[in-house]
Structure formats: C-alpha cells, structure tokens
Amino acid sequence: QVQVVESGGGSVQVGGSLRLSCLVSEFPYKSAFMGWFRQVPGKEREGVAALYTADGATYYDDSVKGRFTISQDNAKNMVYLQMDSLKPEDTAMYYCAAIPGRIPSRLALSSEMYQFWGQGTRVTVSS
C-alpha cells in the first residue's frame, strides 16, 4: 500500500531555513499531484505548495511565495520543500500528500483533493 513519510522538521530561528523531505513508496502511478500542507491547533489544514510530477508545474500559497520551493526527485520518489526566510507564523505541523493523476490547477492546494497522507513533521520557528 502507498506510504508517505515526511522528515526534516525541527526548530529554527526567524530567518532560518529548513528542508522537508517526503518519501512516497509503493506508488504505482505514473504521475501525481504532490502537496505540502500545514496545520496549527484550532485551524484548518492549509495548502502551502504543490507540484505536478508529470511536468513539474508548481503552485504556492501567497504566504510562502518567494520563500518556499517545492521540488521533486523522481528517481528517489522524493518531494522536497525548501523553506527559507522562515517566520514565526510558519510554525505548524507539515504534511505531505499525494493524489494520483491530474487535478484542476485551481484545486492544487485544496487538502480535500488528496488521497494519501503522511503523519507530519513539526516545524517551529522562534524569534
């Protein structure tokens, strides 16, 4: 069965960087949308960045544009989220998710579109 495993979270000071990694295994599909989402207690899960594996198209929430970069390494079945210039409001549990095939671009950051989810990795940004 499909497994999604995140890693790379941790604690960092304001302005610092982290790179999150997502390993997707037992994934028998040729293409997929891969997304990074985050959630803080009491709030809904929000989409941060997404990528369509077939053509590398990327999508970002306005709050992270210019600071976060999503990328893939197809040979390793990995998806990454490079997070730079981190702010306290980036503190959250970060989740990686996958949905086989293609979804409408306007829904790339919609959590309800994604089928397979990891357990999350925590990111804490302190001032």
XYZ file of N, CA and C in Angstrom:
381
model
N 0.833 -1.178 0.000
C 0.000 0.000 0.000
C 0.877 1.240 0.000
N 0.300 2.323 -0.477
C 1.042 3.567 -0.602
C 1.446 4.069 0.780
N 2.686 4.484 0.886
C 3.175 5.073 2.132
C 3.793 6.428 1.830
N 3.467 7.371 2.695
C 4.003 8.727 2.585
C 4.683 9.052 3.910
N 5.944 9.386 3.856
C 6.699 9.632 5.087
C 7.468 10.943 4.964
N 7.179 11.851 5.891
C 7.870 13.136 5.914
C 9.038 13.099 6.889
N 9.996 13.960 6.637
C 11.114 14.135 7.559
C 11.689 15.531 7.350
N 12.542 15.931 8.296
C 13.248 17.190 8.131
C 12.755 18.340 8.978
N 11.683 18.128 9.722
C 11.202 19.196 10.572
C 12.155 19.462 11.726
N 11.889 20.541 12.435
C 12.737 20.885 13.567
C 12.482 22.294 14.035
N 13.392 22.777 14.849
C 13.283 24.127 15.385
C 14.338 25.010 14.741
N 13.931 26.218 14.409
C 14.847 27.148 13.757
C 14.473 28.562 14.167
N 15.431 29.444 14.106
C 15.154 30.837 14.441
C 14.602 31.580 13.229
N 13.977 32.702 13.528
C 13.433 33.544 12.471
C 14.520 33.855 11.435
N 14.150 33.728 10.182
C 15.075 33.982 9.095
C 15.865 32.770 8.661
N 15.737 31.690 9.409
C 16.467 30.475 9.085
C 15.796 29.662 7.996
N 16.387 28.493 7.732
C 15.914 27.619 6.668
C 15.775 26.187 7.159
N 14.872 25.483 6.516
C 14.709 24.046 6.719
C 14.341 23.425 5.389
N 14.704 22.164 5.217
C 14.243 21.431 4.044
C 13.493 20.196 4.511
N 12.241 20.139 4.129
C 11.417 18.972 4.419
C 11.518 17.985 3.260
N 11.495 16.715 3.612
C 11.536 15.663 2.605
C 10.318 14.776 2.724
N 9.881 14.259 1.598
C 8.718 13.377 1.565
C 9.057 12.189 0.680
N 9.026 11.015 1.269
C 9.266 9.786 0.521
C 7.933 9.099 0.275
N 7.654 8.833 -0.979
C 6.437 8.130 -1.349
C 6.822 6.757 -1.880
N 6.323 5.728 -1.242
C 6.676 4.373 -1.654
C 5.434 3.583 -2.021
N 5.658 2.505 -2.760
C 4.560 1.642 -3.219
C 3.509 2.462 -3.957
N 3.977 3.375 -4.790
C 3.084 4.276 -5.520
C 3.086 3.874 -6.975
N 2.056 3.143 -7.414
C 2.101 2.543 -8.756
C 1.620 3.444 -9.880
N 1.586 4.724 -9.664
C 1.029 5.646 -10.646
C 2.139 6.416 -11.354
N 1.914 6.721 -12.618
C 2.945 7.385 -13.410
C 3.053 8.861 -13.087
N 1.963 9.456 -12.665
C 2.005 10.868 -12.350
C 1.091 11.145 -11.176
N 1.328 12.285 -10.555
C 0.533 12.632 -9.384
C 0.715 14.104 -9.051
N -0.219 14.596 -8.321
C -0.023 15.874 -7.651
C 0.524 15.563 -6.267
N 1.584 16.270 -5.913
C 2.178 16.153 -4.587
C 2.028 17.491 -3.894
N 1.554 17.458 -2.665
C 1.327 18.712 -1.967
C 1.932 18.733 -0.580
N 2.281 19.925 -0.154
C 2.673 20.167 1.231
C 1.599 21.020 1.877
N 1.172 20.588 3.046
C 0.138 21.285 3.789
C 0.645 21.523 5.205
N 0.012 22.450 5.898
C 0.390 22.680 7.284
C -0.842 22.972 8.117
N -0.701 22.691 9.393
C -1.839 22.880 10.291
C -1.342 23.243 11.673
N -2.032 24.202 12.267
C -1.793 24.550 13.664
C -3.056 24.231 14.435
N -2.940 23.969 15.722
C -4.125 23.613 16.520
C -5.219 24.669 16.418
N -6.421 24.199 16.198
C -7.562 25.104 16.138
C -7.816 25.722 14.782
N -6.959 25.402 13.831
C -7.131 25.951 12.486
C -7.222 24.826 11.464
N -7.799 25.155 10.315
C -7.894 24.170 9.254
C -6.531 23.954 8.599
N -6.391 22.770 8.037
C -5.170 22.477 7.298
C -5.136 23.340 6.038
N -3.992 23.949 5.770
C -3.888 24.826 4.622
C -2.806 24.339 3.661
N -3.066 24.543 2.380
C -2.093 24.176 1.370
C -0.987 25.197 1.284
N 0.238 24.701 1.222
C 1.411 25.554 1.174
C 2.020 25.557 -0.228
N 2.220 24.358 -0.761
C 2.835 24.235 -2.078
C 2.429 22.902 -2.678
N 2.412 22.856 -4.003
C 2.071 21.618 -4.702
C 2.859 21.540 -5.998
N 2.941 20.309 -6.489
C 3.713 20.069 -7.702
C 3.063 18.947 -8.482
N 3.014 19.105 -9.798
C 2.513 18.044 -10.655
C 3.718 17.312 -11.218
N 3.826 16.034 -10.884
C 5.064 15.306 -11.192
C 5.312 15.132 -12.683
N 4.256 15.140 -13.485
C 4.429 14.872 -14.913
C 5.152 16.000 -15.644
N 4.894 17.239 -15.241
C 5.525 18.355 -15.948
C 6.270 19.322 -15.042
N 6.254 19.040 -13.736
C 6.983 19.896 -12.808
C 6.322 21.203 -12.476
N 5.087 21.403 -12.914
C 4.386 22.645 -12.594
C 4.238 22.787 -11.081
N 4.426 23.986 -10.585
C 4.369 24.219 -9.145
C 3.324 25.271 -8.796
N 2.846 25.189 -7.582
C 1.796 26.057 -7.090
C 2.128 26.425 -5.646
N 1.917 27.695 -5.301
C 2.259 28.164 -3.968
C 1.150 29.029 -3.396
N 1.005 28.924 -2.088
C 0.142 29.871 -1.410
C 0.863 31.214 -1.363
N 0.101 32.289 -1.384
C 0.700 33.620 -1.392
C 1.589 33.850 -0.173
N 1.264 33.211 0.929
C 2.008 33.451 2.163
C 3.446 32.921 2.112
N 3.728 32.029 1.149
C 5.068 31.436 1.091
C 5.790 31.704 -0.219
N 5.114 32.371 -1.157
C 5.750 32.652 -2.447
C 7.040 33.431 -2.254
N 8.073 32.988 -2.945
C 9.361 33.646 -2.834
C 10.205 33.160 -1.675
N 9.612 32.388 -0.782
C 10.360 31.862 0.385
C 10.467 30.338 0.359
N 9.431 29.663 -0.117
C 9.403 28.212 -0.145
C 9.540 27.728 -1.592
N 10.184 26.577 -1.739
C 10.333 25.968 -3.055
C 10.049 24.480 -2.953
N 9.119 24.015 -3.773
C 8.814 22.591 -3.831
C 9.546 22.001 -5.030
N 10.095 20.802 -4.845
C 10.821 20.156 -5.934
C 10.687 18.654 -5.804
N 11.127 17.962 -6.849
C 10.990 16.512 -6.840
C 12.272 15.846 -7.329
N 12.442 14.630 -6.899
C 13.491 13.757 -7.420
C 12.803 12.444 -7.751
N 12.411 12.308 -9.007
C 11.626 11.144 -9.399
C 12.385 9.838 -9.207
N 13.677 9.879 -9.402
C 14.463 8.654 -9.269
C 14.424 8.110 -7.846
N 14.251 9.023 -6.896
C 14.240 8.618 -5.483
C 12.835 8.615 -4.896
N 11.834 8.929 -5.723
C 10.448 9.029 -5.225
C 10.347 10.017 -4.073
N 11.058 11.122 -4.228
C 11.104 12.116 -3.168
C 10.524 13.444 -3.641
N 9.899 14.128 -2.714
C 9.450 15.501 -2.927
C 9.994 16.318 -1.764
N 10.460 17.511 -2.075
C 11.090 18.345 -1.060
C 10.356 19.680 -0.925
N 10.484 20.261 0.248
C 10.013 21.625 0.455
C 11.150 22.390 1.113
N 11.804 23.231 0.334
C 12.845 24.102 0.859
C 12.193 25.349 1.413
N 12.415 25.603 2.685
C 11.778 26.734 3.351
C 12.851 27.705 3.803
N 12.841 28.885 3.250
C 13.802 29.925 3.597
C 13.089 31.120 4.208
N 13.872 31.981 4.830
C 13.332 33.202 5.447
C 12.124 32.880 6.324
N 12.288 31.889 7.154
C 11.165 31.414 7.962
C 10.711 32.465 8.965
N 9.406 32.454 9.190
C 8.754 33.399 10.099
C 8.060 32.615 11.211
N 7.783 33.269 12.329
C 7.063 32.573 13.411
C 5.727 31.999 12.944
N 5.075 32.664 12.022
C 3.778 32.174 11.549
C 3.886 30.945 10.659
N 5.116 30.533 10.337
C 5.307 29.281 9.611
C 5.300 28.078 10.558
N 5.285 28.334 11.834
C 5.249 27.251 12.820
C 3.985 26.443 12.656
N 4.136 25.128 12.477
C 2.991 24.260 12.233
C 3.472 22.817 12.099
N 2.500 21.917 12.031
C 2.779 20.558 11.599
C 2.639 20.552 10.080
N 3.650 20.028 9.427
C 3.652 19.997 7.971
C 3.393 18.578 7.486
N 2.498 18.468 6.515
C 2.118 17.179 5.960
C 2.394 17.143 4.466
N 2.824 15.971 4.028
C 2.964 15.700 2.601
C 1.784 14.839 2.178
N 1.303 15.081 0.967
C 0.160 14.333 0.476
C 0.278 14.099 -1.016
N -0.426 13.069 -1.478
C -0.371 12.703 -2.890
C -1.753 12.322 -3.398
N -1.979 12.642 -4.659
C -3.181 12.193 -5.345
C -2.763 11.762 -6.747
N -3.064 10.519 -7.138
C -2.650 10.073 -8.474
C -3.327 10.879 -9.574
N -2.597 11.012 -10.665
C -3.183 11.655 -11.829
C -3.204 13.164 -11.714
N -4.095 13.777 -12.466
C -4.155 15.223 -12.542
C -5.435 15.739 -11.914
N -5.314 16.858 -11.228
C -6.476 17.556 -10.682
C -6.462 18.973 -11.234
N -7.582 19.651 -11.205
C -7.596 21.043 -11.677
C -6.580 21.884 -10.936
N -5.847 22.692 -11.659
C -4.801 23.503 -11.045
C -5.327 24.381 -9.920
N -6.546 24.878 -10.087
C -7.109 25.762 -9.068
C -7.327 25.025 -7.744
N -7.286 23.695 -7.757
C -7.502 22.901 -6.545
C -6.213 22.263 -6.033
N -5.088 22.686 -6.579
C -3.808 22.060 -6.220
C -3.491 22.203 -4.733
N -3.978 23.243 -4.099
C -3.692 23.463 -2.682
C -4.891 23.139 -1.792
N -5.832 22.391 -2.335
C -7.018 22.004 -1.569
C -6.800 20.637 -0.952
N -6.779 20.572 0.351
C -6.461 19.322 1.036
C -7.459 18.216 0.720
N -8.707 18.583 0.459
C -9.721 17.550 0.231
C -9.507 16.789 -1.063
N -8.627 17.308 -1.924
C -8.365 16.629 -3.184
C -7.362 15.482 -3.029
N -6.651 15.428 -1.938
C -5.530 14.499 -1.797
C -5.951 13.230 -1.081
N -5.376 12.126 -1.539
C -5.800 10.814 -1.082
C -4.850 10.187 -0.054
N -3.552 10.367 -0.272
C -2.582 9.689 0.582
C -1.823 10.733 1.393
N -1.727 10.477 2.688
C -1.153 11.458 3.603
C -0.080 10.836 4.486
N 0.914 11.641 4.815
C 1.893 11.243 5.802
C 1.446 11.617 7.202
N 2.293 11.295 8.167
C 1.971 11.555 9.565
C 2.363 12.957 10.002
N 3.146 13.627 9.215
C 3.507 15.001 9.533
C 4.865 15.133 10.186
N 5.421 16.315 10.027
C 6.681 16.655 10.680
C 6.546 18.092 11.210
N 7.007 18.299 12.413
C 6.767 19.583 13.075
C 7.859 20.584 12.763
N 7.413 21.801 12.496
C 8.328 22.924 12.263
C 8.015 24.014 13.274
N 9.033 24.444 13.980
C 8.888 25.513 14.960
C 9.873 26.622 14.638
N 9.352 27.829 14.479
C 10.185 28.993 14.186
C 10.065 29.954 15.356
N 11.188 30.225 15.978
C 11.178 31.076 17.161
C 11.948 32.367 16.907
N 11.518 33.403 17.608
C 12.165 34.709 17.455
C 13.186 34.937 18.551
